[in-house]
Coordinates of C-alpha atoms and ligand atoms in Angstrom, one line a residue:
M1 CA 25.6 -14.9 -93.6
H2 CA 29.1 -13.8 -94.6
A3 CA 31.1 -15.8 -97.1
K4 CA 33.2 -18.9 -96.2
H5 CA 36.7 -19.1 -97.5
S6 CA 38.6 -22.2 -98.2
A7 CA 41.0 -22.5 -95.3
P8 CA 44.0 -24.8 -95.1
A9 CA 43.9 -27.6 -92.5
A10 CA 44.9 -26.0 -89.1
P11 CA 44.5 -26.9 -85.5
G12 CA 41.0 -26.0 -84.2
A13 CA 40.2 -24.2 -81.0
S14 CA 39.1 -27.5 -79.4
Q15 CA 42.8 -28.4 -79.1
Y16 CA 43.5 -25.5 -76.7
H17 CA 42.7 -27.5 -73.6
E18 CA 45.0 -30.4 -74.7
V19 CA 48.1 -28.3 -74.7
M20 CA 47.6 -24.9 -73.0
V21 CA 47.4 -23.7 -69.4
P22 CA 43.7 -23.0 -69.1
N23 CA 44.1 -19.4 -67.9
Y24 CA 42.2 -18.2 -71.0
A25 CA 38.8 -19.2 -72.3
P26 CA 39.4 -18.7 -76.1
A27 CA 36.5 -18.2 -78.5
D28 CA 35.7 -21.2 -80.7
F29 CA 37.4 -20.0 -83.8
V30 CA 41.1 -19.7 -84.7
P31 CA 42.2 -16.7 -86.8
L32 CA 44.6 -17.7 -89.5
K33 CA 45.3 -14.5 -91.4
G34 CA 44.3 -10.9 -91.4
A35 CA 44.3 -7.8 -93.6
G36 CA 43.1 -4.4 -92.4
A37 CA 40.1 -4.9 -90.2
R38 CA 39.3 -8.4 -91.5
V39 CA 40.4 -11.8 -90.4
W40 CA 39.9 -15.3 -91.9
T41 CA 39.6 -18.3 -89.6
A42 CA 40.5 -21.9 -89.6
E43 CA 36.8 -22.7 -89.6
G44 CA 36.4 -21.0 -92.9
D45 CA 34.8 -17.7 -91.8
E46 CA 35.6 -14.1 -92.6
L47 CA 35.2 -11.7 -89.7
V48 CA 35.3 -7.9 -89.4
D49 CA 37.6 -7.2 -86.4
F50 CA 36.2 -4.5 -84.1
G51 CA 38.4 -5.7 -81.3
G52 CA 41.8 -5.0 -82.8
G53 CA 43.5 -7.6 -80.6
I54 CA 42.2 -5.6 -77.6
A55 CA 43.2 -2.2 -78.9
V56 CA 46.6 -3.4 -80.2
N57 CA 46.3 -3.6 -84.0
S58 CA 46.3 0.2 -84.4
L59 CA 46.8 0.0 -88.1
G60 CA 44.9 -3.2 -88.7
H61 CA 46.3 -6.6 -89.6
C62 CA 49.5 -6.8 -91.8
H63 CA 49.7 -3.1 -92.7
P64 CA 52.2 -2.9 -95.6
A65 CA 54.3 -0.1 -94.0
L66 CA 54.7 -2.2 -90.8
I67 CA 55.6 -5.4 -92.8
E68 CA 58.2 -3.3 -94.5
A69 CA 59.6 -1.8 -91.3
L70 CA 59.8 -5.3 -89.7
S71 CA 61.3 -7.0 -92.7
E72 CA 63.9 -4.3 -93.2
Q73 CA 65.0 -4.6 -89.6
A74 CA 64.8 -8.4 -89.7
H75 CA 67.6 -8.2 -92.3
K76 CA 69.8 -6.0 -90.1
L77 CA 69.7 -6.8 -86.4
W78 CA 67.3 -8.7 -84.2
H79 CA 68.5 -8.5 -80.6
V80 CA 71.6 -7.1 -78.8
S81 CA 70.4 -6.7 -75.1
N82 CA 70.9 -3.6 -73.1
I83 CA 74.6 -4.2 -72.6
V84 CA 74.6 -1.9 -75.7
T85 CA 72.1 0.5 -77.1
N86 CA 70.7 0.3 -80.6
A87 CA 69.7 2.6 -83.4
P88 CA 66.0 1.8 -83.7
A89 CA 65.6 2.3 -79.9
L90 CA 67.4 5.6 -79.9
H91 CA 65.3 6.8 -82.9
L92 CA 62.0 5.8 -81.3
A93 CA 62.9 7.3 -77.9
R94 CA 63.8 10.6 -79.6
T95 CA 60.5 10.6 -81.6
L96 CA 58.5 9.9 -78.5
C97 CA 60.2 12.7 -76.6
E98 CA 59.6 15.1 -79.5
R99 CA 55.9 14.3 -79.8
T100 CA 55.0 14.1 -76.1
F101 CA 55.8 15.7 -72.8
A102 CA 58.5 13.1 -72.2
E103 CA 62.2 13.8 -71.9
R104 CA 63.3 10.2 -71.2
V105 CA 62.1 6.7 -72.2
F106 CA 62.4 3.2 -70.8
F107 CA 61.5 0.4 -73.2
C108 CA 59.9 -2.9 -72.2
N109 CA 57.6 -5.5 -73.7
S110 CA 54.1 -5.1 -72.3
G111 CA 51.7 -2.8 -70.5
A112 CA 52.2 -4.5 -67.2
E113 CA 55.9 -4.2 -67.4
A114 CA 55.6 -0.5 -68.3
N115 CA 53.4 0.0 -65.2
E116 CA 55.7 -2.1 -63.0
A117 CA 58.6 0.3 -64.0
A118 CA 56.4 3.4 -63.4
L119 CA 55.4 2.2 -59.9
K120 CA 58.9 1.2 -59.0
L121 CA 60.2 4.5 -60.2
A122 CA 57.6 6.4 -58.1
R123 CA 58.5 4.4 -55.0
R124 CA 62.2 4.8 -55.4
R125 CA 61.9 8.6 -56.0
A126 CA 59.7 9.1 -53.0
S127 CA 61.9 6.9 -50.8
I128 CA 65.1 8.7 -51.8
K129 CA 63.7 12.2 -51.8
H130 CA 61.3 12.0 -48.8
G131 CA 62.1 8.9 -46.8
T132 CA 60.4 5.6 -46.5
G133 CA 57.2 7.0 -44.9
K134 CA 56.1 8.2 -48.4
R135 CA 55.0 5.0 -50.1
T136 CA 51.2 4.9 -50.5
I137 CA 50.1 4.4 -54.1
L138 CA 46.6 5.6 -54.8
S139 CA 44.7 3.8 -57.6
F140 CA 41.0 3.6 -58.7
R141 CA 38.3 1.0 -58.4
N142 CA 37.8 -0.9 -61.6
S143 CA 41.1 0.1 -63.0
F144 CA 43.3 -2.3 -64.8
H145 CA 47.1 -2.1 -64.9
G146 CA 48.3 -5.6 -65.8
R147 CA 48.9 -9.0 -64.2
T148 CA 52.3 -8.9 -62.5
L149 CA 51.8 -9.1 -58.7
F150 CA 52.4 -5.4 -58.2
T151 CA 50.3 -4.2 -61.1
V152 CA 47.4 -6.5 -60.4
S153 CA 47.4 -5.4 -56.8
V154 CA 47.4 -1.8 -57.9
G155 CA 44.6 -2.5 -60.3
G156 CA 41.1 -2.0 -58.9
Q157 CA 39.5 -5.4 -59.5
P158 CA 39.8 -7.6 -56.4
K159 CA 38.8 -10.8 -58.3
Y160 CA 42.2 -10.7 -60.1
T161 CA 44.2 -10.9 -56.8
E162 CA 42.2 -13.6 -55.1
H163 CA 44.5 -16.4 -53.8
F164 CA 47.6 -14.7 -55.0
G165 CA 48.6 -13.2 -51.6
P166 CA 50.5 -12.0 -49.8
L167 CA 50.2 -8.9 -51.9
P168 CA 52.4 -5.8 -52.1
E169 CA 51.5 -3.3 -49.4
G170 CA 50.8 0.4 -49.4
I171 CA 48.1 0.5 -52.1
E172 CA 44.7 2.2 -51.7
H173 CA 41.8 2.1 -54.1
L174 CA 39.4 5.1 -54.5
P175 CA 36.3 5.7 -56.5
Y176 CA 37.1 7.0 -60.0
N177 CA 36.0 10.5 -61.0
D178 CA 35.4 11.4 -57.4
I179 CA 37.3 14.5 -56.5
A180 CA 36.1 14.7 -52.9
A181 CA 37.3 11.2 -52.2
L182 CA 40.6 11.9 -53.8
D183 CA 41.2 15.1 -51.8
K184 CA 40.4 13.2 -48.6
A185 CA 42.8 10.4 -49.4
V186 CA 45.9 12.4 -50.5
T187 CA 48.4 13.0 -47.7
D188 CA 52.1 13.5 -47.3
E189 CA 52.4 9.7 -47.4
T190 CA 51.1 9.6 -50.9
C191 CA 53.9 8.4 -53.2
A192 CA 52.0 8.2 -56.5
I193 CA 48.6 8.3 -58.1
I194 CA 48.0 6.0 -61.1
A195 CA 45.0 6.4 -63.3
E196 CA 43.8 5.5 -66.8
P197 CA 42.6 8.7 -68.5
I198 CA 39.8 6.4 -69.8
Q199 CA 39.2 3.2 -67.9
G200 CA 39.3 0.5 -70.6
E201 CA 38.8 -2.9 -69.1
G202 CA 36.7 -1.3 -66.3
G203 CA 34.0 -0.4 -68.8
V204 CA 35.2 2.3 -71.2
I205 CA 34.7 5.1 -68.6
P206 CA 36.2 8.5 -69.6
G207 CA 37.9 10.4 -66.8
N208 CA 36.3 13.9 -66.3
V209 CA 38.7 16.6 -67.2
D210 CA 38.1 18.2 -63.8
F211 CA 39.0 14.9 -62.1
L212 CA 42.2 14.5 -64.2
K213 CA 43.1 18.1 -63.3
A214 CA 42.5 17.3 -59.6
L215 CA 44.9 14.4 -59.8
R216 CA 47.6 16.7 -61.2
A217 CA 46.9 19.3 -58.4
A218 CA 47.0 16.7 -55.7
C219 CA 50.3 15.3 -56.9
D220 CA 51.8 18.8 -57.0
R221 CA 50.5 19.5 -53.5
V222 CA 52.4 16.6 -51.9
D223 CA 55.2 16.0 -54.5
A224 CA 53.7 12.7 -55.5
T225 CA 54.2 11.1 -59.0
L226 CA 51.2 11.3 -61.4
I227 CA 51.2 8.2 -63.6
F228 CA 48.9 8.0 -66.5
D229 CA 48.4 4.5 -67.7
E230 CA 47.8 5.0 -71.4
V231 CA 48.4 1.4 -72.3
Q232 CA 44.9 1.2 -73.9
S233 CA 44.1 4.9 -74.5
G234 CA 47.4 5.7 -76.1
V235 CA 48.8 5.8 -79.6
G236 CA 45.9 7.6 -81.3
R237 CA 43.1 5.6 -79.8
T238 CA 41.2 8.7 -78.5
G239 CA 41.9 10.8 -81.5
A240 CA 44.9 12.4 -79.9
L241 CA 48.4 10.7 -79.9
Y242 CA 47.9 10.2 -76.1
G243 CA 44.7 10.8 -74.1
Y244 CA 46.4 13.3 -71.7
M245 CA 46.6 15.7 -74.7
R246 CA 42.8 15.8 -75.0
A247 CA 42.5 16.6 -71.3
G248 CA 45.4 19.1 -71.2
V249 CA 46.7 17.4 -68.1
V250 CA 50.4 16.4 -68.2
P251 CA 51.5 13.4 -66.1
D252 CA 55.0 12.8 -64.7
V253 CA 55.1 9.3 -66.0
L254 CA 53.1 7.8 -68.9
T255 CA 52.9 4.1 -69.8
T256 CA 52.2 2.9 -73.3
A257 CA 52.1 -0.5 -74.9
K258 CA 49.3 -2.3 -76.9
G259 CA 48.9 -0.1 -80.0
L260 CA 52.5 1.1 -79.9
G261 CA 53.8 -1.8 -81.8
G262 CA 50.6 -2.2 -83.9
G263 CA 50.7 -6.0 -83.0
F264 CA 54.4 -6.4 -82.3
P265 CA 55.1 -6.6 -78.6
I266 CA 56.6 -3.5 -77.1
G267 CA 55.9 -1.3 -74.1
A268 CA 57.4 1.9 -72.9
M269 CA 57.5 4.2 -69.9
L270 CA 57.8 7.9 -70.8
T271 CA 58.9 10.4 -68.1
K272 CA 60.6 13.7 -67.3
R273 CA 64.3 14.1 -66.8
E274 CA 64.0 14.7 -63.0
W275 CA 62.1 11.4 -62.5
A276 CA 64.4 9.4 -64.9
E277 CA 67.4 10.3 -62.6
Y278 CA 65.9 8.1 -59.9
L279 CA 66.5 5.0 -62.1
P280 CA 70.3 5.1 -62.5
A281 CA 72.2 2.2 -64.1
G282 CA 71.5 -1.2 -62.5
T283 CA 68.3 -0.2 -60.7
H284 CA 65.9 -1.7 -63.3
G285 CA 65.9 -3.5 -66.6
T286 CA 64.5 -6.2 -68.9
T287 CA 66.4 -8.3 -71.5
F288 CA 64.1 -7.6 -74.5
G289 CA 63.4 -3.9 -73.7
G290 CA 64.3 -1.7 -76.7
N291 CA 64.5 -4.7 -79.0
P292 CA 65.4 -3.4 -82.5
L293 CA 62.5 -5.3 -84.2
G294 CA 59.9 -3.9 -81.9
C295 CA 61.3 -0.4 -82.0
A296 CA 61.6 -0.4 -85.8
V297 CA 57.9 -1.3 -86.1
A298 CA 56.8 1.1 -83.3
Q299 CA 58.7 3.9 -85.1
R300 CA 56.6 3.5 -88.2
V301 CA 53.4 3.2 -86.1
I302 CA 54.1 6.5 -84.3
E303 CA 55.1 8.3 -87.5
L304 CA 51.8 7.2 -89.2
V305 CA 49.5 7.6 -86.2
S306 CA 50.8 11.0 -85.0
A307 CA 50.1 12.8 -88.4
P308 CA 47.3 15.4 -87.7
D309 CA 45.2 14.2 -90.6
F310 CA 45.3 10.6 -89.3
L311 CA 44.3 11.7 -85.8
H312 CA 41.5 13.8 -87.2
G313 CA 40.3 10.7 -89.2
V314 CA 40.2 8.7 -85.9
E315 CA 37.9 11.3 -84.4
T316 CA 35.7 11.4 -87.5
R317 CA 35.5 7.6 -87.8
G318 CA 34.9 7.4 -84.0
Q319 CA 31.9 9.8 -84.3
A320 CA 30.4 7.9 -87.2
M321 CA 30.8 4.5 -85.3
R322 CA 29.4 6.0 -82.1
Q323 CA 26.3 7.3 -83.9
E324 CA 25.6 4.1 -85.6
L325 CA 26.1 2.1 -82.4
A326 CA 23.7 4.4 -80.6
R327 CA 21.1 3.9 -83.4
I328 CA 21.4 0.1 -83.2
G329 CA 21.3 0.4 -79.4
D330 CA 18.1 2.4 -79.5
A331 CA 16.4 0.5 -82.3
Y332 CA 16.7 -2.8 -80.5
G333 CA 16.8 -1.6 -76.9
V334 CA 20.2 -3.2 -76.2
F335 CA 22.3 -0.2 -75.2
R336 CA 21.3 2.5 -72.8
E337 CA 24.4 4.6 -73.7
V338 CA 27.4 4.6 -76.0
R339 CA 30.4 6.2 -74.4
G340 CA 34.2 6.5 -74.9
M341 CA 36.4 8.6 -77.1
G342 CA 37.8 8.3 -80.6
L343 CA 37.8 4.6 -81.5
L344 CA 37.6 3.3 -78.0
L345 CA 33.8 2.9 -77.5
G346 CA 31.6 1.0 -75.2
G347 CA 27.9 0.2 -75.6
V348 CA 26.5 0.0 -72.1
V349 CA 23.8 -2.6 -72.1
S350 CA 20.2 -1.6 -71.1
D351 CA 18.5 -3.0 -68.0
A352 CA 16.8 -5.6 -70.1
W353 CA 20.2 -6.9 -71.2
A354 CA 21.9 -6.5 -67.8
G355 CA 25.0 -8.8 -67.5
R356 CA 24.7 -9.9 -71.1
A357 CA 27.4 -8.0 -73.0
G358 CA 29.0 -11.4 -73.6
D359 CA 25.9 -12.8 -75.3
I360 CA 25.9 -9.8 -77.8
V361 CA 29.6 -10.4 -78.5
K362 CA 28.9 -14.1 -79.1
A363 CA 26.0 -13.4 -81.4
G364 CA 28.3 -11.0 -83.3
H365 CA 30.8 -13.8 -83.9
A366 CA 28.1 -15.9 -85.4
E367 CA 27.3 -13.1 -87.8
G368 CA 30.9 -12.3 -88.7
V369 CA 31.8 -9.4 -86.5
W370 CA 34.3 -9.6 -83.7
C371 CA 33.7 -7.2 -80.7
L372 CA 34.9 -7.3 -77.1
V373 CA 33.4 -7.0 -73.7
A374 CA 34.6 -4.7 -71.0
G375 CA 33.0 -6.5 -68.0
P376 CA 29.5 -8.0 -68.2
E377 CA 27.7 -4.7 -68.9
V378 CA 29.7 -3.2 -71.7
V379 CA 30.3 -4.3 -75.3
R380 CA 33.6 -2.7 -76.3
F381 CA 34.8 -1.6 -79.7
A382 CA 38.5 -0.9 -80.5
P383 CA 38.8 -1.4 -84.3
P384 CA 41.9 -0.5 -86.2
L385 CA 42.4 3.3 -86.2
N386 CA 42.4 3.2 -90.0
V387 CA 39.3 1.1 -90.3
T388 CA 37.7 1.9 -93.7
E389 CA 34.2 3.0 -94.4
Q390 CA 33.5 -0.3 -96.0
E391 CA 34.9 -2.4 -93.1
M392 CA 33.0 -0.3 -90.6
G393 CA 29.8 -0.5 -92.6
D394 CA 30.0 -4.3 -93.0
G395 CA 30.9 -4.8 -89.3
L396 CA 28.0 -2.6 -88.1
A397 CA 25.6 -4.3 -90.5
R398 CA 26.6 -7.7 -89.1
L399 CA 26.3 -6.4 -85.5
E400 CA 22.8 -5.2 -86.3
R401 CA 21.9 -8.6 -87.7
A402 CA 23.3 -10.3 -84.6
V403 CA 21.4 -8.0 -82.3
Q404 CA 18.2 -8.4 -84.4
R405 CA 18.5 -12.2 -84.1
L406 CA 19.1 -12.2 -80.4
V407 CA 16.1 -9.9 -79.8
S408 CA 13.8 -11.8 -82.1
A409 CA 14.9 -15.1 -80.4
G410 CA 13.7 -13.4 -77.2
S411 CA 16.7 -14.9 -75.4
Ligands
LIG501 C1 45.1 0.3 -69.1 C2 45.9 -1.0 -69.2 N1 47.0 -1.1 -68.5 C3 47.8 -2.2 -68.5 C4 47.4 -3.3 -69.2 C5 48.3 -4.5 -69.3 O1 48.9 -4.6 -70.5 P1 49.6 -6.0 -70.9 O2 48.5 -7.0 -71.0 O3 50.3 -5.7 -72.2 O4 50.6 -6.3 -69.8 C6 46.2 -3.3 -70.0 C7 45.8 -4.4 -70.7 O5 44.6 -4.6 -71.0 C8 45.4 -2.1 -69.9 O6 44.3 -2.0 -70.6

């Protein structure tokens, strides 16, 4: 068993239900501090973090360069609102434009908000350019785009919209990776297609390159907006700065959040000049969007992550992790497949373990490794992109022990 550390007195997870709205079901430990891919809990445990705050902590916990960027900015300027612009926001927008297809950037605070902006932009463009008949948004089953009413309705998991109606209209859901279904659904009324290049929450399912190309072709055919939701797949996660670069398919709008701030909340919508012109002054906004603290941290994240050597390292570490997960999966019969890209990986449970991804994650906690689920059939791994060999080795050894225990307990 991993070593205990002596933790200061802190509230335990059991207090959650005394003071919090019960919309989450938190694990029974409370992280107190972190460094790299390790966290230490209020219960006195040390964990290897293979979840990365759900693909957020792109450079691990408390990366010195991010602490420096945040502290430097904290001594200069925290918030000014969008009544004015600010230097870190301009710098970051320019960097994002230089390193991606984008020509214009809108900043916000989360993935849902970035998608909300993208969907509103697509609707507004179609309405102004083509009239109000062009408003259908095509999305994909099992996709996840956030929890605002619009984004959760566009997302392809009906359980998340139950009892929240009436829902926004003009949204259709298609099977993912199905070109024939796509071609049948696209009409002149199609306003936008929104897709994750890899479905994250839906089970770590990579989009086929031919499918992603078909999305581009369909949008070109009917002048619809192609939105890539790279909230989870972006910022180096796949081994490219953004997943679209691996597929060679360029969207009109791309949304990014999660890993962009390495743990500091920030989101962004990247787009082309022509699209940006459909959101003139006064049509959309958010108080904290482009906050100097968030932009200063994200600037450092993008500079570090977009270095070719760093991205190559993500690919190499991803391959090593994938191989070892496949070995553990085979040796104990828990995974029938390990899929994904770069350091966004999913172990798909075998028939014998159907519906039990959560049990594997729980057993991992007990052995000192913190993994995620992506639905009941997939154990998801999204460690820091700079996870060290030692951290990865320790985490995988703990996972193997956890799986071994579960299997030998026969439960
Ligand atoms: C692909 C994708 N889009 C959007 C979101 C929503 O992001 P946020 O929770 O920051 O609103 C998520 C979150 O998991 C996501 O994975």
